[in-house]
XYZ file of C-alpha atoms in Angstrom:
656
model
C 106.105 191.395 148.009
C 104.655 187.994 147.089
C 101.149 187.289 145.821
C 99.143 184.130 144.927
C 100.770 184.020 141.497
C 104.203 183.538 143.000
C 103.622 179.789 143.448
C 100.727 177.419 142.692
C 101.400 173.721 143.284
C 98.415 172.787 141.081
C 99.732 174.615 138.032
C 102.395 172.860 135.943
C 104.153 176.169 135.316
C 105.163 176.007 138.994
C 105.337 172.295 139.739
C 105.804 169.257 137.523
C 104.521 166.576 137.694
C 101.180 167.215 139.326
C 100.456 165.854 142.794
C 102.025 162.809 144.411
C 104.986 161.182 142.666
C 106.650 157.759 142.747
C 110.110 157.589 144.276
C 112.848 158.377 141.787
C 110.872 161.252 140.243
C 112.603 164.544 139.486
C 110.207 167.266 140.605
C 110.537 170.609 138.839
C 109.620 173.625 140.958
C 109.453 177.296 139.989
C 108.673 180.617 141.610
C 107.327 183.679 139.815
C 107.516 186.643 142.207
C 106.579 190.081 140.866
C 109.535 192.012 139.471
C 108.494 194.949 141.602
C 109.211 192.866 144.709
C 112.927 193.240 144.056
C 113.913 189.633 144.837
C 117.411 188.645 143.809
C 117.672 185.089 145.151
C 115.444 182.125 145.956
C 116.002 178.906 147.887
C 114.032 175.651 148.122
C 113.923 174.149 151.624
C 112.837 170.503 151.700
C 112.221 168.366 154.798
C 112.222 164.595 154.154
C 110.052 163.690 157.109
C 110.354 159.924 156.903
C 114.140 160.123 156.673
C 114.781 161.518 160.141
C 113.581 164.907 158.915
C 116.529 165.317 156.586
C 116.731 168.970 155.538
C 117.940 170.170 152.171
C 118.448 173.734 150.993
C 118.737 174.074 147.232
C 119.458 177.388 145.475
C 116.949 178.263 142.764
C 118.818 179.924 139.862
C 117.193 182.837 138.079
C 115.760 181.737 134.719
C 114.729 185.073 133.291
C 111.632 187.212 133.058
C 108.047 186.354 132.152
C 106.268 189.639 131.665
C 106.582 191.527 134.937
C 107.740 188.474 136.932
C 111.073 186.934 137.748
C 111.401 183.170 137.326
C 113.466 181.061 139.738
C 113.553 177.284 139.213
C 115.108 174.115 140.638
C 114.791 170.342 140.344
C 114.205 168.270 143.486
C 115.563 164.712 143.306
C 113.478 162.239 145.295
C 115.850 159.282 144.747
C 114.822 156.140 146.626
C 112.899 158.083 149.265
C 109.334 157.056 150.159
C 107.375 159.361 152.460
C 106.280 162.972 152.796
C 108.416 165.910 151.764
C 107.447 169.262 153.269
C 108.881 171.990 151.100
C 108.925 175.757 151.348
C 110.646 178.654 149.636
C 112.756 181.536 150.820
C 112.986 184.700 148.731
C 115.663 187.309 149.401
C 115.739 190.916 148.282
C 118.693 193.114 147.452
C 117.953 195.040 150.634
C 118.334 191.905 152.802
C 114.594 191.395 153.139
C 113.379 187.792 153.347
C 109.991 186.235 152.650
C 108.951 182.587 153.036
C 106.227 180.616 151.283
C 104.919 177.279 152.505
C 105.157 174.665 153.689
C 103.627 172.536 150.941
C 103.158 168.764 150.941
C 104.745 166.439 148.409
C 103.762 162.781 148.719
C 106.430 160.387 147.446
C 105.156 156.827 147.187
C 106.480 153.433 146.204
C 105.366 153.049 142.617
C 106.744 149.537 142.158
C 103.571 147.697 143.116
C 100.494 147.442 140.929
C 97.159 147.923 142.686
C 94.259 145.840 141.327
C 91.872 148.081 139.412
C 88.655 146.142 140.042
C 87.753 147.783 143.331
C 88.038 151.395 142.215
C 86.228 150.783 138.948
C 83.257 148.955 140.415
C 80.270 149.764 142.621
C 80.441 148.680 146.276
C 77.448 147.766 148.442
C 77.846 147.729 152.236
C 75.837 145.078 154.051
C 75.119 145.115 157.775
C 74.512 141.355 157.924
C 72.003 141.186 160.785
C 69.666 143.679 159.129
C 69.776 142.976 155.387
C 67.784 139.789 154.757
C 66.814 136.710 156.783
C 65.529 133.364 155.623
C 64.156 132.273 159.014
C 63.738 133.440 162.608
C 66.775 131.899 164.321
C 66.899 130.291 167.743
C 69.702 131.931 169.780
C 69.899 129.075 172.301
C 73.520 128.090 172.884
C 74.968 131.103 171.073
C 77.417 133.317 172.940
C 76.330 136.653 174.295
C 72.911 136.097 175.842
C 71.147 137.078 172.624
C 67.522 137.841 171.933
C 65.843 137.760 168.525
C 63.128 140.024 167.162
C 60.365 137.907 165.697
C 59.053 140.844 163.688
C 61.362 142.059 160.925
C 59.999 145.599 161.157
C 60.409 145.992 164.909
C 62.545 148.780 166.341
C 66.135 147.970 167.429
C 66.792 148.205 171.152
C 68.337 151.525 172.030
C 67.518 152.086 175.712
C 70.160 151.200 178.331
C 69.586 148.152 180.501
C 69.428 148.270 184.333
C 73.211 148.612 184.389
C 73.049 151.684 182.154
C 74.435 149.885 179.086
C 73.182 149.429 175.573
C 74.533 145.927 175.019
C 73.487 145.425 171.385
C 72.442 141.850 172.061
C 69.143 142.116 170.142
C 69.317 140.426 166.752
C 66.994 140.313 163.764
C 68.561 137.203 162.253
C 69.795 138.398 158.885
C 71.887 135.621 157.357
C 74.187 134.707 154.483
C 71.458 132.663 152.843
C 69.366 135.828 152.715
C 72.170 137.664 150.925
C 72.430 134.779 148.451
C 68.714 135.144 147.745
C 69.265 138.794 146.822
C 72.413 138.516 144.721
C 70.334 139.037 141.590
C 68.847 142.191 143.078
C 72.308 143.493 143.952
C 73.717 142.711 140.532
C 70.754 144.454 138.937
C 71.601 147.485 141.069
C 75.005 147.532 139.379
C 76.927 146.169 142.367
C 80.394 144.758 141.704
C 81.653 144.379 145.295
C 79.866 143.179 148.425
C 81.435 144.737 151.509
C 80.283 142.962 154.663
C 80.420 144.387 158.148
C 81.910 141.656 160.400
C 80.544 138.152 159.904
C 82.603 136.257 162.493
C 81.130 134.978 165.745
C 80.576 137.791 168.229
C 78.117 138.531 171.056
C 76.881 141.898 169.719
C 74.655 142.417 166.687
C 77.275 144.650 165.030
C 79.954 141.958 165.567
C 82.777 144.472 165.981
C 83.878 142.720 169.195
C 85.093 139.525 167.560
C 84.589 136.326 169.513
C 86.195 133.848 167.108
C 87.929 134.821 163.859
C 87.807 131.222 162.668
C 84.049 130.819 162.832
C 81.169 132.390 160.918
C 78.609 133.603 163.432
C 76.077 130.749 163.688
C 73.177 133.156 163.300
C 74.585 134.020 159.862
C 75.311 130.450 158.856
C 78.393 128.313 158.401
C 81.676 128.434 156.542
C 80.009 126.307 153.869
C 77.338 129.010 153.528
C 80.036 131.645 153.141
C 81.844 129.628 150.489
C 78.597 129.105 148.598
C 77.839 132.826 148.770
C 81.268 133.681 147.352
C 80.888 131.103 144.585
C 77.509 132.495 143.558
C 78.719 136.098 143.773
C 81.764 135.321 141.634
C 79.553 133.611 139.066
C 77.625 136.885 138.748
C 80.812 138.935 138.410
C 80.828 140.233 141.999
C 83.607 140.178 144.590
C 83.463 139.943 148.375
C 85.303 142.156 150.882
C 85.324 141.286 154.589
C 85.630 143.579 157.593
C 88.765 142.818 159.603
C 88.630 144.018 163.216
C 92.159 143.436 164.495
C 92.748 146.386 166.827
C 90.412 145.007 169.500
C 88.301 141.943 170.270
C 85.321 141.006 172.363
C 85.248 140.677 176.136
C 83.227 137.617 175.206
C 85.724 135.815 172.998
C 87.709 132.619 172.941
C 90.870 134.715 173.368
C 89.988 137.079 176.211
C 87.077 134.970 177.523
C 85.995 137.568 180.029
C 82.784 135.774 181.052
C 83.956 132.187 180.568
C 81.599 131.536 177.644
C 84.290 129.622 175.800
C 85.936 126.373 176.853
C 89.356 127.724 175.935
C 91.651 129.117 178.609
C 91.508 132.806 177.839
C 93.652 135.677 179.034
C 91.280 136.306 181.933
C 91.435 132.704 183.138
C 95.208 132.377 183.331
C 98.360 134.353 182.762
C 99.719 131.150 181.241
C 97.097 131.319 178.518
C 98.619 131.574 175.022
C 96.385 134.611 174.560
C 97.559 136.513 177.652
C 100.364 138.367 175.763
C 97.764 139.644 173.326
C 96.477 142.215 175.830
C 97.760 145.002 178.072
C 96.757 144.405 181.689
C 97.488 147.100 184.258
C 95.973 144.835 186.922
C 95.170 141.277 185.923
C 92.461 140.234 185.317
C 90.124 143.201 185.758
C 92.040 146.242 184.478
C 93.175 146.321 180.877
C 93.438 148.594 177.877
C 90.297 148.738 175.816
C 89.203 150.454 172.640
C 88.151 154.004 173.510
C 87.682 152.859 177.123
C 84.827 150.466 176.260
C 85.336 147.543 178.607
C 83.591 145.069 176.293
C 86.218 145.709 173.590
C 89.664 144.878 175.031
C 92.471 146.321 172.933
C 94.995 143.952 171.383
C 98.771 144.123 171.595
C 99.532 144.115 167.857
C 103.269 143.891 168.553
C 102.938 140.381 169.978
C 104.548 137.904 167.599
C 102.036 135.118 168.233
C 99.140 137.458 167.468
C 100.808 138.518 164.248
C 101.303 134.909 163.187
C 97.672 134.214 163.937
C 96.305 137.158 161.944
C 98.629 137.250 158.929
C 101.963 135.472 159.432
C 101.063 131.784 159.392
C 100.202 129.631 156.385
C 96.654 129.278 157.756
C 96.438 132.785 159.206
C 93.096 134.553 159.374
C 93.892 136.798 156.401
C 94.895 133.877 154.197
C 92.218 131.478 155.450
C 89.224 133.579 154.463
C 90.722 134.656 151.156
C 91.110 130.959 150.388
C 87.465 130.464 151.389
C 86.356 132.931 148.710
C 86.874 136.495 149.960
C 88.602 138.951 147.622
C 89.812 141.574 150.054
C 89.679 143.105 153.508
C 88.491 146.398 154.898
C 90.537 147.197 158.004
C 88.543 148.635 160.886
C 90.205 151.676 162.556
C 93.242 151.283 160.332
C 94.943 154.323 161.838
C 95.050 152.508 165.183
C 96.988 149.593 163.704
C 100.797 149.851 163.488
C 102.130 150.467 159.990
C 104.147 147.259 159.946
C 101.066 145.302 161.044
C 99.100 146.632 158.063
C 102.085 145.942 155.815
C 102.085 142.337 157.041
C 98.374 142.005 156.264
C 98.893 143.511 152.810
C 101.785 141.183 151.989
C 99.905 138.108 153.209
C 96.817 139.054 151.205
C 98.793 139.567 148.004
C 100.616 136.276 148.462
C 97.376 134.413 149.043
C 95.476 136.116 146.234
C 97.378 138.525 143.941
C 94.186 140.444 143.081
C 93.192 140.942 146.744
C 92.732 144.513 147.968
C 93.168 146.120 151.388
C 90.941 149.128 152.175
C 91.582 151.131 155.352
C 89.116 152.956 157.564
C 90.560 156.451 157.988
C 88.320 159.453 158.639
C 90.759 162.164 157.545
C 93.206 162.825 154.713
C 95.054 159.512 154.794
C 98.211 160.888 153.220
C 99.222 162.935 156.255
C 97.281 161.345 159.123
C 99.036 161.333 162.500
C 97.793 158.773 165.018
C 99.368 158.162 168.397
C 102.152 160.560 167.496
C 103.135 158.708 164.329
C 102.704 159.875 160.747
C 100.983 156.920 159.087
C 102.175 155.293 155.861
C 98.709 154.155 154.786
C 98.940 154.971 151.092
C 102.661 155.132 150.428
C 102.614 151.633 148.920
C 102.461 148.153 150.417
C 99.907 149.074 153.071
C 96.383 150.138 152.052
C 95.301 150.079 148.429
C 92.554 152.588 149.164
C 90.770 154.298 152.046
C 87.232 155.021 153.109
C 86.797 158.532 151.743
C 85.286 160.506 154.615
C 86.763 163.800 153.323
C 84.764 163.227 150.130
C 81.598 162.531 152.145
C 82.042 165.625 154.279
C 82.682 167.900 151.300
C 79.784 166.547 149.244
C 77.402 166.702 152.208
C 78.373 170.339 152.795
C 77.722 171.161 149.150
C 74.328 169.466 149.149
C 73.365 171.378 152.293
C 74.260 174.772 150.874
C 78.008 175.319 150.584
C 79.503 176.714 147.400
C 80.491 174.060 144.853
C 83.981 175.526 144.650
C 84.617 174.396 148.228
C 83.927 170.801 147.165
C 86.277 171.195 144.243
C 89.043 172.564 146.470
C 88.641 169.738 148.991
C 88.854 167.132 146.228
C 91.872 168.778 144.617
C 93.636 168.623 147.964
C 93.062 164.866 148.014
C 94.059 164.423 144.383
C 97.237 166.396 145.014
C 98.132 164.486 148.190
C 97.080 160.950 147.220
C 99.051 158.603 144.982
C 97.044 157.848 141.826
C 96.261 154.300 142.986
C 94.752 155.578 146.249
C 92.781 158.279 144.425
C 91.336 155.669 142.058
C 90.651 153.105 144.813
C 88.978 155.442 147.293
C 85.690 154.184 148.755
C 83.305 157.101 148.133
C 80.041 157.257 150.055
C 77.485 159.431 151.814
C 76.366 156.997 154.494
C 77.771 154.098 156.513
C 76.902 152.124 159.640
C 78.766 154.806 161.626
C 76.803 157.819 160.360
C 73.151 158.874 160.424
C 71.126 157.809 157.415
C 71.974 160.149 154.592
C 68.320 160.657 153.657
C 67.598 161.935 157.162
C 70.629 164.214 157.222
C 69.758 165.718 153.856
C 66.075 166.064 154.637
C 66.433 167.618 158.091
C 69.826 169.267 157.777
C 71.022 167.900 161.140
C 71.713 164.866 163.297
C 68.924 165.422 165.835
C 71.351 165.601 168.770
C 69.519 168.627 170.143
C 66.756 166.181 171.102
C 66.899 163.130 173.375
C 67.292 159.598 172.102
C 63.624 158.712 172.569
C 62.751 161.586 170.263
C 65.310 160.441 167.682
C 63.979 156.890 167.859
C 60.416 157.994 167.174
C 61.287 160.603 164.574
C 60.107 160.172 161.009
C 60.510 162.854 158.382
C 57.553 164.862 157.171
C 56.561 164.512 153.521
C 58.330 167.798 152.752
C 61.517 166.759 154.547
C 61.464 163.403 152.813
C 61.010 164.988 149.375
C 63.839 167.429 150.027
C 66.126 164.674 151.316
C 65.363 162.483 148.314
C 66.040 165.257 145.824
C 69.368 166.030 147.444
C 70.242 162.342 147.703
C 69.657 161.848 143.989
C 72.099 164.639 143.246
C 74.657 163.271 145.699
C 74.331 159.753 144.326
C 74.989 161.019 140.807
C 78.188 162.719 141.937
C 79.336 159.570 143.747
C 78.696 157.300 140.754
C 80.398 159.715 138.358
C 83.454 160.522 140.511
C 86.816 158.681 140.480
C 86.890 155.877 143.035
C 84.414 153.189 143.995
C 80.876 154.484 144.671
C 79.651 152.788 147.858
C 75.974 152.372 148.749
C 75.070 151.653 152.364
C 72.337 149.013 152.392
C 68.888 150.549 152.183
C 69.939 154.045 151.148
C 68.715 153.154 147.673
C 65.366 152.120 149.199
C 64.705 155.324 151.148
C 65.665 154.180 154.646
C 65.834 156.910 157.262
C 67.066 157.301 160.840
C 69.621 159.097 162.951
C 72.648 157.450 164.569
C 73.194 153.828 165.685
C 70.954 151.881 166.014
C 68.458 153.954 164.008
C 70.737 153.845 160.977
C 70.772 150.044 161.296
C 67.121 149.201 160.914
C 66.115 146.258 158.756
C 65.935 146.549 154.997
C 62.329 147.390 153.987
C 61.689 144.576 151.529
C 58.455 145.280 149.667
C 58.314 148.859 150.980
C 61.143 150.439 148.993
C 60.997 153.887 147.454
C 60.581 152.926 143.804
C 61.799 156.262 142.479
C 65.062 156.038 144.414
C 65.556 152.417 143.386
C 65.085 153.371 139.757
C 67.569 156.211 140.144
C 70.262 154.057 141.740
C 69.692 151.307 139.186
C 70.146 153.792 136.338
C 73.362 155.067 137.950
C 74.646 151.518 138.290
C 73.921 150.873 134.612
C 75.688 154.107 133.654
C 78.755 153.144 135.689
C 78.898 149.785 133.911
C 78.056 151.011 130.402
C 80.283 154.080 130.269
C 83.989 153.229 130.607
C 84.904 156.853 131.304
C 82.986 156.669 134.595
C 85.196 153.775 135.685
C 88.568 154.782 134.317
C 88.401 158.329 132.962
C 90.479 161.227 134.238
C 88.798 164.094 136.080
C 88.611 167.668 134.795
C 86.491 170.368 136.420
C 84.126 172.407 134.277
C 81.766 174.607 136.282
C 82.038 174.716 140.085
C 80.297 177.859 141.228
C 77.462 178.520 143.622
C 74.998 175.637 143.604
C 76.241 174.150 140.325
C 78.791 171.355 140.302
C 79.964 169.821 137.046
C 82.989 167.891 135.873
C 84.237 165.752 133.018
C 85.465 162.178 133.093
C 87.567 161.576 130.003
C 89.205 158.396 128.755
C 90.149 156.555 125.598
C 86.579 155.279 125.223
C 84.908 158.688 125.422
C 83.961 161.459 127.804
C 81.268 162.011 130.407
C 79.982 165.300 131.715
C 78.399 165.056 135.183
C 76.391 168.072 136.267
C 74.116 168.759 139.236
C 72.263 171.825 140.380
C 71.548 171.977 144.103
C 70.053 175.458 143.828
C 66.547 176.870 143.725
C 66.227 177.715 140.033
C 67.048 176.111 136.693
C 70.454 176.735 135.201
C 71.356 176.846 131.515
C 73.521 174.181 130.015
C 75.676 174.499 126.928
C 76.383 171.031 125.571
C 79.734 170.771 123.797
C 78.376 167.999 121.575
C 75.083 166.497 120.483
C 73.956 164.070 123.167
C 71.067 161.945 124.336
C 69.393 161.824 127.711
C 70.532 158.695 129.558
C 67.204 158.294 131.357
C 64.767 158.996 128.524
C 66.808 158.505 125.371
C 65.719 161.958 124.198
C 68.085 163.736 121.819
C 69.827 166.844 123.098
C 71.155 169.379 120.639
C 74.583 170.895 120.861
C 74.692 174.436 122.208
C 72.883 176.387 124.851
C 69.371 175.807 126.143
C 67.387 175.999 129.310
C 67.441 172.669 131.050
C 64.042 171.038 131.481
C 62.792 170.637 135.013
C 62.417 166.884 135.083
C 64.863 164.243 136.169
C 67.676 163.749 133.759
C 70.785 161.636 133.809
C 73.469 161.115 131.276
C 73.613 161.189 127.586
C 75.972 160.144 124.860
C 76.569 161.360 121.406
C 75.265 159.321 118.514
C 78.796 158.215 117.860
C 79.029 156.930 121.410
C 82.015 159.037 122.238
C 80.649 161.816 124.424
C 78.213 161.624 127.266
C 76.381 164.150 129.399
C 75.266 163.235 132.898
C 72.915 165.363 134.925
C 70.261 165.204 137.597
C 67.159 167.263 138.111
C 64.675 166.818 140.937
C 61.325 168.231 139.909
C 59.299 168.548 143.097
C 58.566 171.792 144.924
C 60.120 171.960 148.368
C 60.205 174.277 151.337
C 60.118 178.035 151.070
C 62.740 179.447 148.778
C 63.505 176.130 147.081
C 61.649 175.482 143.862
C 62.667 173.448 140.900
C 66.089 171.981 140.611
C 67.237 171.362 137.088
C 69.749 169.608 134.958
C 72.595 171.958 135.301
C 76.059 172.649 134.269
C 77.475 175.166 131.922
C 80.315 174.723 129.508
C 80.739 178.018 127.653
C 83.941 176.570 126.295
C 86.748 175.096 128.355
C 89.220 177.639 129.568
C 92.513 175.814 129.619
C 95.812 176.610 131.193
C 98.961 175.759 129.269
C 99.006 172.415 131.092
C 95.639 171.333 129.669
C 96.789 167.747 129.278
C 97.612 167.364 132.964
C 95.307 166.691 135.915
C 93.922 169.918 137.216
C 94.749 171.725 134.009
C 91.177 172.495 132.967
C 89.734 175.530 134.609
C 86.031 176.220 134.835
C 83.858 179.220 135.195
């Protein structure tokens, strides 16, 4: 009979090396069934999914006894294979009995290509261009889309359907590129290394996800010259620029589809002889066509069309190359799992040719290593496609922890990603709590829900009570610390650092509250940004778990330049901390003695030893909150690291 100690893919006694491997790696696998089980033979069964589901059965010779357990072992040769291997084990007893374990996932990636490190090491700031900063109230006359402009910056976005029952998103606030340029100093002071812009190309809707013209900056935002100037200034301050590429669909109002005739070009709707007609799938021309999620205003694109491919990435002046030449440093691909693999590969190759340090980040909401979309297992992070992904699994796991789930669940979710993801994708993940597609994180954490049990008028008018706001802020501070201390790029959605609240679109897309920011949150995020920049281990260090139990989450980041301990307590009482070295409080500079002590009940973040080699990070909200929740505290407990024999390997440090 088998038990959990028969095989553990995260323990190097059973599997070496840890996690995903580059092609050509020899993977050592071992089983340790109990001697009492009476197993006389073992077999490895491996399915090479991306090689027409090639199936191998490899005998696992008996290697001897370890205590009361038999040891069977085998080496799996990956050769030149790139893709997923699903492996399982078959154990056979002397009496003919059979037991199977698995399947387990092994990710085999192309390790030949180097992924630029700058994205994963730095802090990313997501800007929704229409709502961040404006330098004037624009005149929408002559702009596509029948736009209106709010004269008051603090007005409420339009959310009610029009007489046709549609929310058309044609109300603009006039945020512009010049406004972003004005605030580059603010962003750099926040610790930002990368500006990630939601779409900036001409489009009729305020979100600009229905592209009208890929070759033109939306006139409400400015001009190509304005974009180039923004990139120049950002680069001078040490910041990079990532653009949002929406290539799966376009706008009904566009120069390509031209559904309403706004453009002078002959679009697909005007003529079947249009050069753009092959870009779309018409079931009945011109009024019935495939669209993104059935939204008529977003006609889907035929990514297999050769002319479309040349236009986006294949030509010398393709869209990918053109805007990298204008100053951009990378692309985030909208709905990447709806783009064909070879299309993404073409974008990646074009970007690297145009700018060797360019990065491609994909929008995927699940584990990107094994995502199936439209019946196809995607190759997003196997090499030569996406350099990193938006880390929604991280968001979901951290949000669950902050709202009450055991810290060990977060740890398990992250270990699944670390095991499945190639190291470059693990390091280049975009980690966040909020985006333009999710309710404001402060509201979620303060209320514990998305408000969908109320109507939209209620959600529009809703503002958190002082108690809800205080609770949300305390939780957000803890979550932000984890994000800034974790491997990958910490991403801040504009305004989260200022205390913006709201449920779903458009309430999560209100204008930035310049002059009305939450000073405490701003100070917190600024300190985190400084820590990320000042402490190399936070950018490049390896991860080792320390204490992940109950409401306490703590982990180490360790590198050649030193170590960092990040610890948060999301519970209702202080927790003791046992510092493994003398340290200083990152926020106050106060000295912290080595050994055990009760953590004080005021905010605390990070410390380093006098020698500058070891650092402790922690967070501690100090307010009183709703019933049953009193003081949070700097938390974490290291009663000594309990190490497995594989202590030097990822996942080898076990915590309490």
